[in-house]
CSV table of C-alpha atoms and ligand atoms in Angstrom, one decimal:
chain,number,residue,atom,x,y,z
T,1,MET,CA,-17.5,-2.5,34.6
T,2,PRO,CA,-20.0,-2.9,31.5
T,3,SER,CA,-19.0,-5.4,28.9
T,4,ALA,CA,-17.6,-4.0,25.6
T,5,PRO,CA,-21.0,-3.7,23.7
T,6,ASP,CA,-22.6,-1.9,26.8
T,7,ARG,CA,-19.9,0.5,26.8
T,8,LEU,CA,-20.3,1.1,23.1
T,9,ALA,CA,-24.0,1.6,23.6
T,10,VAL,CA,-23.4,4.3,26.2
T,11,HIS,CA,-21.0,6.0,23.9
T,12,GLU,CA,-23.4,5.9,20.8
T,13,GLU,CA,-26.1,7.4,23.2
T,14,ASP,CA,-23.8,10.4,24.2
T,15,PHE,CA,-22.9,11.3,20.7
T,16,GLY,CA,-26.0,10.8,18.9
T,17,ASP,CA,-26.7,8.9,15.8
T,18,ALA,CA,-24.8,8.5,12.8
T,19,GLU,CA,-26.3,11.3,10.6
T,20,ASP,CA,-25.2,13.6,13.4
T,21,ILE,CA,-21.8,12.5,13.8
T,22,LEU,CA,-21.4,12.8,9.8
T,23,ARG,CA,-22.9,16.1,9.8
T,24,ARG,CA,-20.5,17.2,12.6
T,25,GLN,CA,-17.6,15.7,10.8
T,26,SER,CA,-18.3,17.7,7.7
T,27,LEU,CA,-18.7,21.0,9.6
T,28,ARG,CA,-15.6,20.3,11.7
T,29,GLU,CA,-13.1,18.6,9.9
T,30,SER,CA,-10.7,19.7,7.0
T,31,ALA,CA,-11.8,20.0,3.5
T,32,ALA,CA,-8.7,17.7,2.8
T,33,ARG,CA,-10.5,14.8,4.4
T,34,THR,CA,-10.3,11.8,1.9
T,35,TYR,CA,-12.1,8.5,2.7
T,36,ALA,CA,-14.6,10.2,5.0
T,37,ARG,CA,-16.1,11.8,1.9
T,38,SER,CA,-16.8,9.0,-0.3
T,39,LEU,CA,-17.5,6.5,2.5
T,40,PRO,CA,-20.0,7.9,4.8
T,41,VAL,CA,-19.9,5.3,7.3
T,42,VAL,CA,-19.5,5.4,11.1
T,43,PRO,CA,-17.7,2.1,12.3
T,44,VAL,CA,-18.7,1.3,15.9
T,45,ARG,CA,-17.5,-2.3,15.8
T,46,ALA,CA,-15.3,-4.5,13.6
T,47,HIS,CA,-14.1,-8.1,13.6
T,48,GLY,CA,-12.2,-9.8,10.5
T,49,MET,CA,-13.4,-8.2,7.3
T,50,THR,CA,-16.8,-7.1,8.6
T,51,ILE,CA,-17.3,-3.6,9.9
T,52,GLU,CA,-20.5,-2.6,11.8
T,53,ALA,CA,-21.7,0.9,11.4
T,54,ALA,CA,-23.6,3.1,14.2
T,55,ASP,CA,-26.8,2.7,11.9
T,56,GLY,CA,-26.4,-1.0,12.4
T,57,ARG,CA,-25.4,-1.7,8.7
T,58,ARG,CA,-22.7,-4.2,8.1
T,59,TYR,CA,-19.9,-4.0,5.5
T,60,LEU,CA,-17.4,-6.3,4.1
T,61,ASP,CA,-14.2,-4.1,4.2
T,62,CYS,CA,-12.2,-4.3,1.0
T,63,LEU,CA,-10.2,-1.2,1.9
T,64,SER,CA,-8.5,-2.8,5.2
T,65,GLY,CA,-7.3,0.7,6.5
T,66,ALA,CA,-5.5,1.3,2.9
T,67,GLY,CA,-4.0,-2.1,3.0
T,68,THR,CA,-3.0,-2.0,6.6
T,69,LEU,CA,-5.0,-4.7,8.2
T,70,ALA,CA,-3.2,-7.8,6.8
T,71,LEU,CA,-5.3,-10.0,9.4
T,72,GLY,CA,-8.3,-7.9,9.3
T,73,HIS,CA,-10.0,-5.9,12.1
T,74,ASN,CA,-9.2,-6.9,15.9
T,75,HIS,CA,-7.7,-10.2,15.1
T,76,PRO,CA,-7.5,-12.3,18.3
T,77,VAL,CA,-3.5,-12.3,18.0
T,78,VAL,CA,-3.1,-8.7,17.7
T,79,VAL,CA,-5.6,-8.0,20.5
T,80,GLU,CA,-3.9,-10.5,22.9
T,81,ALA,CA,-0.5,-9.1,22.1
T,82,ILE,CA,-1.6,-5.5,22.5
T,83,ARG,CA,-3.4,-6.6,25.8
T,84,ALA,CA,-0.3,-8.4,27.1
T,85,VAL,CA,1.9,-5.3,26.9
T,86,LEU,CA,-0.8,-3.2,28.6
T,87,ASP,CA,-1.1,-5.7,31.5
T,88,SER,CA,2.7,-6.2,31.8
T,89,GLY,CA,3.2,-2.5,33.0
T,90,ALA,CA,5.9,-2.0,30.1
T,91,PRO,CA,6.3,1.8,29.2
T,92,LEU,CA,4.3,2.6,26.1
T,93,HIS,CA,6.7,5.4,24.9
T,94,VAL,CA,10.4,5.2,25.2
T,95,LEU,CA,11.6,7.0,22.0
T,96,ASP,CA,14.2,4.7,20.5
T,97,LEU,CA,15.5,3.1,23.7
T,98,ALA,CA,15.8,-0.6,23.7
T,99,THR,CA,13.1,-2.9,25.0
T,100,PRO,CA,12.2,-6.6,25.1
T,101,VAL,CA,9.1,-5.6,23.0
T,102,LYS,CA,11.4,-3.8,20.5
T,103,ASP,CA,13.7,-6.6,20.4
T,104,ALA,CA,11.3,-9.2,19.7
T,105,PHE,CA,9.7,-7.1,16.9
T,106,THR,CA,13.2,-6.7,15.1
T,107,THR,CA,13.9,-10.5,15.5
T,108,ALA,CA,10.4,-11.2,13.8
T,109,LEU,CA,11.1,-8.7,11.0
T,110,PHE,CA,14.4,-10.0,10.2
T,111,GLU,CA,13.2,-13.6,10.1
T,112,THR,CA,10.8,-12.5,7.2
T,113,LEU,CA,13.4,-10.6,5.1
T,114,PRO,CA,15.0,-12.2,2.1
T,115,ARG,CA,18.0,-13.8,3.5
T,116,GLU,CA,20.6,-12.1,1.7
T,117,LEU,CA,19.4,-8.9,3.0
T,118,ALA,CA,18.7,-10.1,6.6
T,119,GLU,CA,22.2,-11.3,6.9
T,120,HIS,CA,23.6,-7.7,6.5
T,121,ALA,CA,20.7,-5.8,7.4
T,122,ARG,CA,20.1,-2.6,9.6
T,123,VAL,CA,16.8,-1.2,10.7
T,124,GLN,CA,15.9,2.4,11.4
T,125,PHE,CA,13.0,3.0,13.3
T,126,CYS,CA,11.6,6.3,11.9
T,127,GLY,CA,8.4,8.3,12.3
T,128,PRO,CA,5.4,6.0,12.1
T,129,ALA,CA,3.9,6.6,8.8
T,130,GLY,CA,5.1,5.3,5.4
T,131,THR,CA,5.9,8.7,4.2
T,132,ASP,CA,8.3,9.0,7.2
T,133,ALA,CA,10.3,5.8,6.0
T,134,VAL,CA,10.3,7.2,2.5
T,135,GLU,CA,12.0,10.4,3.8
T,136,ALA,CA,14.4,8.4,5.9
T,137,ALA,CA,15.3,6.1,2.9
T,138,LEU,CA,16.1,9.0,0.8
T,139,LYS,CA,18.2,10.7,3.4
T,140,LEU,CA,20.1,7.4,3.7
T,141,VAL,CA,20.9,6.9,0.2
T,142,ARG,CA,21.8,10.6,-0.3
T,143,THR,CA,24.1,10.6,2.6
T,144,ALA,CA,25.6,7.2,1.5
T,145,THR,CA,26.2,8.1,-2.1
T,146,GLY,CA,27.0,11.7,-1.8
T,147,ARG,CA,24.6,12.4,-4.8
T,148,ASP,CA,21.3,13.9,-4.6
T,149,GLY,CA,19.2,12.9,-7.8
T,150,LEU,CA,16.5,10.4,-7.6
T,151,LEU,CA,14.9,7.9,-10.1
T,152,ALA,CA,11.2,7.4,-9.8
T,153,PHE,CA,8.6,6.2,-11.8
T,154,SER,CA,5.2,7.4,-13.4
T,155,GLY,CA,2.3,6.3,-11.4
T,156,GLY,CA,4.5,5.9,-8.2
T,157,TYR,CA,2.9,6.7,-4.8
T,158,HIS,CA,5.3,7.3,-1.8
T,159,GLY,CA,3.4,9.7,0.6
T,160,MET,CA,2.5,13.3,1.3
T,161,THR,CA,5.4,14.8,3.0
T,162,ALA,CA,7.8,17.0,0.9
T,163,GLY,CA,10.5,14.2,0.0
T,164,ALA,CA,8.0,11.4,-0.6
T,165,LEU,CA,5.7,13.9,-2.8
T,166,ALA,CA,8.6,14.9,-5.0
T,167,VAL,CA,9.1,11.1,-6.0
T,168,THR,CA,5.3,10.7,-6.2
T,169,GLY,CA,3.8,10.9,-9.7
T,170,ASP,CA,0.5,12.7,-9.3
T,171,THR,CA,1.3,15.9,-10.9
T,172,ALA,CA,-1.7,17.8,-9.2
T,173,VAL,CA,-0.7,17.1,-5.7
T,174,ARG,CA,2.7,17.7,-6.2
T,175,ALA,CA,2.0,21.1,-7.7
T,176,ALA,CA,-0.3,22.0,-4.8
T,177,ALA,CA,2.6,21.5,-2.6
T,178,GLY,CA,5.1,23.7,-4.6
T,179,GLY,CA,7.2,22.6,-7.5
T,180,ALA,CA,10.6,23.2,-6.3
T,181,ALA,CA,11.1,20.2,-4.2
T,182,ASP,CA,11.1,17.5,-7.1
T,183,ALA,CA,14.2,19.1,-8.8
T,184,GLY,CA,16.6,16.3,-9.2
T,185,VAL,CA,14.0,13.6,-9.7
T,186,THR,CA,14.0,11.8,-13.0
T,187,ARG,CA,10.5,9.9,-13.5
T,188,LEU,CA,10.8,6.9,-15.6
T,189,PRO,CA,8.0,5.0,-17.3
T,190,TYR,CA,6.6,2.2,-15.1
T,191,PRO,CA,5.8,-1.0,-17.1
T,192,TYR,CA,1.9,-0.3,-17.3
T,193,ALA,CA,1.0,-2.7,-20.1
T,194,TYR,CA,-2.7,-1.4,-20.3
T,195,ARG,CA,-1.4,1.8,-21.1
T,196,CYS,CA,1.8,1.3,-22.5
T,197,PRO,CA,3.8,4.5,-23.3
T,198,PHE,CA,5.4,2.6,-26.3
T,199,GLY,CA,2.1,1.3,-27.7
T,200,VAL,CA,3.1,-2.2,-27.4
T,201,GLY,CA,2.2,-3.6,-23.8
T,202,GLY,CA,3.3,-7.0,-22.2
T,203,ASP,CA,7.0,-8.0,-21.8
T,204,HIS,CA,7.9,-6.1,-24.9
T,205,GLY,CA,6.8,-2.8,-23.5
T,206,ALA,CA,8.5,-3.5,-20.1
T,207,GLU,CA,11.8,-4.1,-22.1
T,208,LEU,CA,11.4,-0.8,-23.9
T,209,SER,CA,10.9,0.9,-20.7
T,210,ALA,CA,14.1,-1.0,-19.3
T,211,ARG,CA,16.1,0.1,-22.2
T,212,LEU,CA,15.1,3.8,-21.9
T,213,THR,CA,16.1,3.8,-18.4
T,214,GLU,CA,19.3,2.2,-19.1
T,215,SER,CA,20.3,4.7,-22.1
T,216,LEU,CA,19.2,7.8,-20.2
T,217,LEU,CA,21.6,6.7,-17.4
T,218,ASP,CA,24.4,6.2,-19.8
T,219,ASP,CA,23.9,9.3,-21.7
T,220,PRO,CA,26.3,12.1,-20.6
T,221,LYS,CA,23.8,14.5,-22.1
T,222,GLY,CA,20.7,12.7,-21.0
T,223,GLY,CA,20.1,15.5,-18.3
T,224,ILE,CA,19.8,13.0,-15.5
T,225,ARG,CA,21.1,14.4,-12.2
T,226,PRO,CA,23.5,11.7,-10.8
T,227,PRO,CA,21.0,9.5,-8.8
T,228,ALA,CA,21.4,8.5,-5.2
T,229,GLY,CA,18.7,5.9,-5.6
T,230,MET,CA,16.0,4.3,-7.7
T,231,LEU,CA,12.7,4.0,-5.8
T,232,LEU,CA,10.0,1.9,-7.0
T,233,GLU,CA,6.9,-0.1,-5.8
T,234,PRO,CA,7.0,-4.0,-7.1
T,235,VAL,CA,3.2,-3.4,-7.6
T,236,GLN,CA,2.1,-0.1,-8.0
T,237,GLY,CA,-1.0,0.4,-5.3
T,238,GLU,CA,-2.4,3.8,-5.5
T,239,GLY,CA,-1.1,4.1,-9.2
T,240,GLY,CA,-3.8,1.8,-10.2
T,241,VAL,CA,-2.7,-1.8,-8.9
T,242,ILE,CA,-0.1,-2.3,-11.5
T,243,PRO,CA,2.2,-5.3,-11.0
T,244,ALA,CA,5.6,-4.8,-12.5
T,245,PRO,CA,6.8,-8.1,-14.7
T,246,ASP,CA,9.6,-10.0,-12.5
T,247,THR,CA,11.7,-9.7,-15.7
T,248,TRP,CA,11.6,-6.0,-15.4
T,249,LEU,CA,12.3,-5.8,-11.7
T,250,ARG,CA,15.3,-8.0,-12.4
T,251,ARG,CA,16.3,-5.6,-15.1
T,252,MET,CA,16.1,-2.7,-12.7
T,253,ARG,CA,18.2,-4.7,-10.2
T,254,ALA,CA,20.9,-5.3,-12.8
T,255,VAL,CA,20.9,-1.9,-14.1
T,256,THR,CA,21.2,-0.1,-10.8
T,257,ARG,CA,23.8,-2.7,-9.4
T,258,ALA,CA,26.1,-2.3,-12.5
T,259,ARG,CA,26.0,1.8,-12.0
T,260,GLY,CA,26.3,1.6,-8.1
T,261,ILE,CA,22.8,3.0,-7.6
T,262,PRO,CA,21.0,1.8,-4.4
T,263,LEU,CA,17.6,0.2,-5.4
T,264,ILE,CA,14.9,1.2,-2.9
T,265,ALA,CA,11.8,-1.0,-2.8
T,266,ASP,CA,8.7,0.7,-1.4
T,267,GLU,CA,6.8,-2.2,0.2
T,268,VAL,CA,4.6,-0.1,2.3
T,269,GLN,CA,1.4,-1.6,0.7
T,270,THR,CA,2.8,-4.7,-0.9
T,271,GLY,CA,4.5,-6.2,2.0
T,272,VAL,CA,3.4,-8.7,4.7
T,273,GLY,CA,1.9,-11.3,2.4
T,274,ARG,CA,-0.4,-8.9,0.4
T,275,THR,CA,0.8,-10.0,-3.2
T,276,GLY,CA,1.3,-13.7,-2.4
T,277,ALA,CA,4.9,-13.7,-1.2
T,278,PHE,CA,5.7,-12.3,2.2
T,279,TRP,CA,7.5,-9.4,0.4
T,280,ALA,CA,6.7,-8.6,-3.2
T,281,VAL,CA,10.3,-8.6,-4.1
T,282,GLU,CA,10.4,-12.3,-3.6
T,283,HIS,CA,8.5,-13.0,-6.7
T,284,SER,CA,11.4,-11.9,-8.8
T,285,GLY,CA,14.2,-13.1,-6.6
T,286,VAL,CA,15.3,-9.5,-6.4
T,287,VAL,CA,17.1,-8.3,-3.4
T,288,PRO,CA,16.9,-4.6,-2.9
T,289,ASP,CA,19.4,-2.4,-1.1
T,290,VAL,CA,16.8,-0.8,0.9
T,291,MET,CA,13.2,-1.6,1.8
T,292,VAL,CA,10.8,0.8,2.9
T,293,LEU,CA,8.0,-0.8,5.5
T,294,ALA,CA,5.0,0.4,7.1
T,295,LYS,CA,1.2,-0.2,7.1
T,296,ALA,CA,0.7,-3.9,8.1
T,297,ILE,CA,4.1,-4.4,10.0
T,298,GLY,CA,2.3,-2.5,12.9
T,299,GLY,CA,-0.7,-5.0,13.0
T,300,SER,CA,-3.2,-2.0,12.6
T,301,LEU,CA,-1.4,0.5,14.7
T,302,PRO,CA,1.3,3.0,13.4
T,303,LEU,CA,4.9,1.8,12.7
T,304,ALA,CA,7.5,2.3,10.0
T,305,VAL,CA,10.9,1.4,9.4
T,306,VAL,CA,13.6,1.3,6.7
T,307,VAL,CA,15.7,-1.8,6.2
T,308,TYR,CA,19.0,-1.5,4.4
T,309,HIS,CA,22.3,-3.1,3.6
T,310,GLU,CA,24.9,-2.3,6.5
T,311,ASP,CA,27.2,-0.9,3.7
T,312,LEU,CA,24.8,2.3,3.5
T,313,ASP,CA,24.9,2.8,7.2
T,314,VAL,CA,27.2,5.8,7.1
T,315,TRP,CA,24.9,8.7,8.4
T,316,ARG,CA,25.6,10.2,11.7
T,317,PRO,CA,24.0,9.7,14.9
T,318,GLY,CA,20.6,11.7,15.1
T,319,ALA,CA,20.6,12.0,11.3
T,320,HIS,CA,17.3,11.0,11.2
T,321,ALA,CA,15.4,11.4,14.6
T,322,GLY,CA,11.8,11.8,15.6
T,323,THR,CA,9.7,11.5,19.0
T,324,PHE,CA,7.3,8.7,17.7
T,325,ARG,CA,9.7,5.9,17.0
T,326,GLY,CA,8.9,3.7,20.0
T,327,ASN,CA,5.4,2.8,20.1
T,328,GLN,CA,5.5,-0.3,21.9
T,329,LEU,CA,1.9,-1.4,21.3
T,330,ALA,CA,2.5,-1.2,17.5
T,331,MET,CA,5.7,-3.2,18.0
T,332,ALA,CA,3.8,-6.0,19.8
T,333,ALA,CA,0.8,-5.9,17.3
T,334,GLY,CA,3.3,-6.0,14.4
T,335,THR,CA,5.4,-8.9,15.9
T,336,ALA,CA,2.0,-10.8,16.3
T,337,THR,CA,0.9,-10.0,12.8
T,338,LEU,CA,4.3,-10.8,11.1
T,339,THR,CA,4.5,-14.2,13.1
T,340,HIS,CA,0.9,-15.1,12.3
T,341,VAL,CA,1.2,-14.3,8.7
T,342,LEU,CA,4.6,-16.6,8.4
T,343,ARG,CA,3.3,-19.4,10.5
T,344,GLU,CA,-0.2,-19.6,8.9
T,345,GLY,CA,1.3,-19.5,5.4
T,346,LEU,CA,-1.1,-16.5,4.7
T,347,ALA,CA,1.1,-15.2,1.6
T,348,ALA,CA,0.5,-18.5,-0.1
T,349,ARG,CA,-3.2,-18.2,0.8
T,350,ALA,CA,-3.1,-14.8,-0.6
T,351,ALA,CA,-1.8,-16.0,-3.9
T,352,ASP,CA,-4.2,-18.8,-4.3
T,353,LEU,CA,-7.3,-16.9,-3.3
T,354,GLY,CA,-6.4,-14.0,-5.3
T,355,ALA,CA,-5.8,-15.9,-8.4
T,356,ARG,CA,-9.2,-17.3,-8.1
T,357,MET,CA,-10.8,-13.7,-7.5
T,358,LEU,CA,-8.6,-12.6,-10.6
T,359,ALA,CA,-10.2,-15.2,-12.9
T,360,ARG,CA,-13.8,-14.4,-11.8
T,361,LEU,CA,-13.1,-10.5,-12.2
T,362,ARG,CA,-11.8,-11.5,-15.7
T,363,ASP,CA,-15.3,-13.2,-16.6
T,364,LEU,CA,-16.9,-10.3,-15.2
T,365,ALA,CA,-14.9,-8.1,-17.4
T,366,ALA,CA,-15.9,-10.2,-20.4
T,367,ALA,CA,-19.3,-9.2,-19.9
T,368,HIS,CA,-18.8,-5.5,-19.2
T,369,PRO,CA,-17.2,-3.4,-21.9
T,370,CYS,CA,-16.7,-0.8,-19.3
T,371,ALA,CA,-14.2,-3.0,-17.4
T,372,GLY,CA,-11.2,-2.3,-19.7
T,373,ASP,CA,-8.6,-4.2,-17.6
T,374,VAL,CA,-8.3,-6.4,-14.6
T,375,ARG,CA,-5.2,-7.0,-13.0
T,376,GLY,CA,-3.4,-7.7,-9.7
T,377,ARG,CA,-1.1,-9.9,-7.6
T,378,GLY,CA,-2.4,-12.0,-4.5
T,379,LEU,CA,-4.8,-10.0,-2.7
T,380,MET,CA,-4.1,-6.4,-4.5
T,381,LEU,CA,-6.8,-6.5,-7.1
T,382,GLY,CA,-8.0,-3.9,-9.6
T,383,VAL,CA,-10.5,-3.3,-12.3
T,384,GLU,CA,-10.0,-0.3,-14.5
T,385,LEU,CA,-13.2,1.3,-15.9
T,386,VAL,CA,-13.2,2.7,-19.2
T,387,ASP,CA,-15.6,4.5,-21.6
T,388,PRO,CA,-15.6,1.9,-24.5
T,389,GLU,CA,-17.4,4.6,-26.7
T,390,GLY,CA,-14.8,7.1,-26.1
T,391,THR,CA,-12.0,8.2,-28.5
T,392,ALA,CA,-8.9,5.9,-28.2
T,393,THR,CA,-6.1,7.6,-26.0
T,394,VAL,CA,-2.7,7.8,-27.3
T,395,HIS,CA,-2.2,4.5,-25.9
T,396,GLY,CA,-4.6,2.8,-28.1
T,397,VAL,CA,-7.1,2.1,-25.3
T,398,PRO,CA,-10.5,3.8,-24.4
T,399,PRO,CA,-10.3,6.8,-21.9
T,400,THR,CA,-10.8,6.2,-18.2
T,401,ALA,CA,-14.2,6.3,-16.7
T,402,SER,CA,-13.6,8.0,-13.3
T,403,ARG,CA,-17.5,8.9,-13.0
T,404,LEU,CA,-18.5,5.5,-13.5
T,405,ALA,CA,-15.9,4.4,-10.9
T,406,ALA,CA,-17.2,6.6,-8.4
T,407,ALA,CA,-20.5,5.3,-9.2
T,408,VAL,CA,-19.5,1.6,-8.9
T,409,ARG,CA,-18.0,2.6,-5.4
T,410,SER,CA,-21.1,4.2,-4.2
T,411,ALA,CA,-23.3,1.1,-5.4
T,412,ALA,CA,-21.0,-1.2,-3.8
T,413,LEU,CA,-21.4,0.6,-0.6
T,414,ASP,CA,-25.2,0.5,-1.0
T,415,ARG,CA,-24.8,-3.2,-1.2
T,416,GLY,CA,-22.4,-3.6,1.9
T,417,LEU,CA,-18.9,-3.6,0.3
T,418,ILE,CA,-16.1,-1.0,0.8
T,419,VAL,CA,-13.8,-0.6,-2.0
T,420,GLU,CA,-11.7,2.3,-2.9
T,421,LEU,CA,-10.5,3.9,-6.1
T,422,GLY,CA,-6.8,4.7,-7.4
T,423,GLY,CA,-5.2,4.9,-10.7
T,424,ARG,CA,-5.4,7.6,-13.4
T,425,ASP,CA,-8.5,9.7,-12.9
T,426,ALA,CA,-9.4,7.6,-9.9
T,427,SER,CA,-10.7,5.1,-12.3
T,428,VAL,CA,-9.6,1.6,-11.0
T,429,VAL,CA,-11.8,-0.1,-8.5
T,430,ARG,CA,-9.3,-1.6,-5.8
T,431,LEU,CA,-9.5,-4.5,-3.7
T,432,LEU,CA,-7.1,-4.9,-0.7
T,433,PRO,CA,-9.1,-7.4,1.6
T,434,PRO,CA,-7.4,-9.0,4.6
T,435,LEU,CA,-5.4,-12.1,3.9
T,436,THR,CA,-7.7,-13.9,6.5
T,437,MET,CA,-10.6,-13.5,4.1
T,438,THR,CA,-12.7,-16.9,3.7
T,439,ASP,CA,-13.7,-18.3,0.3
T,440,GLU,CA,-17.4,-17.5,1.3
T,441,GLN,CA,-16.5,-13.9,2.0
T,442,ALA,CA,-14.4,-13.7,-1.4
T,443,GLU,CA,-17.5,-14.9,-3.2
T,444,ALA,CA,-19.9,-12.3,-1.5
T,445,VAL,CA,-17.4,-9.6,-2.4
T,446,LEU,CA,-17.4,-10.5,-6.0
T,447,ASP,CA,-20.9,-11.0,-6.0
T,448,ARG,CA,-21.7,-7.6,-4.6
T,449,LEU,CA,-19.2,-6.0,-6.9
T,450,ALA,CA,-20.6,-7.5,-9.8
T,451,ASP,CA,-24.0,-6.4,-8.8
T,452,ALA,CA,-22.7,-2.8,-8.2
T,453,LEU,CA,-21.0,-2.9,-11.7
T,454,THR,CA,-24.1,-3.9,-13.3
T,455,ALA,CA,-26.3,-1.3,-11.6
T,456,ALA,CA,-23.8,1.6,-12.1
T,457,ALA,CA,-23.3,0.7,-15.7
T,458,ALA,CA,-26.8,0.5,-16.4
T,459,SER,CA,-27.8,3.9,-14.5
T,460,ARG,CA,-25.1,5.3,-16.9
T,461,THR,CA,-26.7,4.5,-19.9
Q,501,LIG,N1,4.4,4.1,-0.2
Q,501,LIG,C1,3.1,3.5,-0.6
Q,501,LIG,C2,3.4,2.4,-1.8
Q,501,LIG,C3,1.9,3.8,-0.2
Q,501,LIG,O1,0.9,2.9,-0.7
Q,501,LIG,C4,1.6,4.5,0.9
Q,501,LIG,C5,0.4,4.9,1.3
Q,501,LIG,N2,-0.7,4.5,0.6
Q,501,LIG,C6,2.8,5.5,1.3
Q,501,LIG,C7,4.1,5.1,0.8
Q,501,LIG,C8,2.7,6.4,2.3
Q,501,LIG,O2,2.2,5.7,3.7
Q,501,LIG,P1,1.6,6.7,4.5
Q,501,LIG,O3,0.3,7.0,4.1
Q,501,LIG,O4,1.5,5.9,5.9
Q,501,LIG,O5,2.4,8.1,4.8
């Protein structure tokens, strides 16, 4: 049996070089493909935060499978956990039957949850994507409350299936899916300080957004469909890396609790240490009624769950079914990841390293007027690019610079750094490195990004 690198070499010869693979991809795959367009890379090996491509180039990966790879690529504890299941002869697919592998995952997951929730928690294993967990959560609260309205936030991203899309903010993708699905969704302003809808920003802007929410809910002529739940991201990811102030989150908890509205925290992207706490809601001490979890909980393999207070558990048997709810390899990889992040204190590490990176990004922004705002929490970081000469928007800040952002992403790739974009007009350069990133790697990421920003800004002028 050849060693792994030999096998890879055979594989590469069989399929031709990177250019051929990319050409075949563009000829054969859907026009809807996403990352593959902006990142023309053919990964063949990966370890930690390094990806090696078929053309021999190496990249520092700050996309991490859109925030999935808490421990980076092929972490030994993850690989070992997968191998142990394979070697044991355990079944790989068993619908939602009980297995020791699943039992261990549930135990590990409950150990990480906010205690108040864990003591009364139920978990539903749903389809394997984040969007499946969002659908399950919406059905759960609608069944439990008997209401069908929903409260969601501007800039929110919750997935691409019909229900999740209805609560997602992006108007263009919603329109393409047909508008009917979002009837009953009330969209409230998220506390986005840089582009504050009230023109004041900071805690004051967040307070005004909370007051608007409260007054709409209590106004019998406010036009709100009685809500089954409020769905929010503690830090908006795809929306442009926007951390909600802890005070605002506490207000949303108080507002929903006082009115008997379940609070659903979408921690698909923020979970498993990413923001500097194991779950992002912990920063504020808020205990939601429902948590939607995916991405990193599967340790790089597909796995999603909804965790919720037992009082909500009134849906019927089979109310939310699906074939792929028992991926044993994902559960084993997930158990290994959750345990490792907890045991090694990687959330604290993310908080510390993230704060240092944020400080350096702020220095970078001070030297570049096109870097309008720098923000983030833990290792979820973003730089919003703007056109400083453009006419100020309604928010009183310069307009977005989406072409520049795309140029920075491409210049970063040329320098061996993978980053993605998000936010309004895809103008926010986002960093989602693994929590295992070393100080030296963080320095290299920032050096390459600074260089890319300088080059892209210079070529624009
Ligand atoms: N919620 C949030 C907050 C997300 O960031 C995402 C994915 N980026 C989703 C839900 C949807 O997850 P998936 O792509 O696995 O369906």
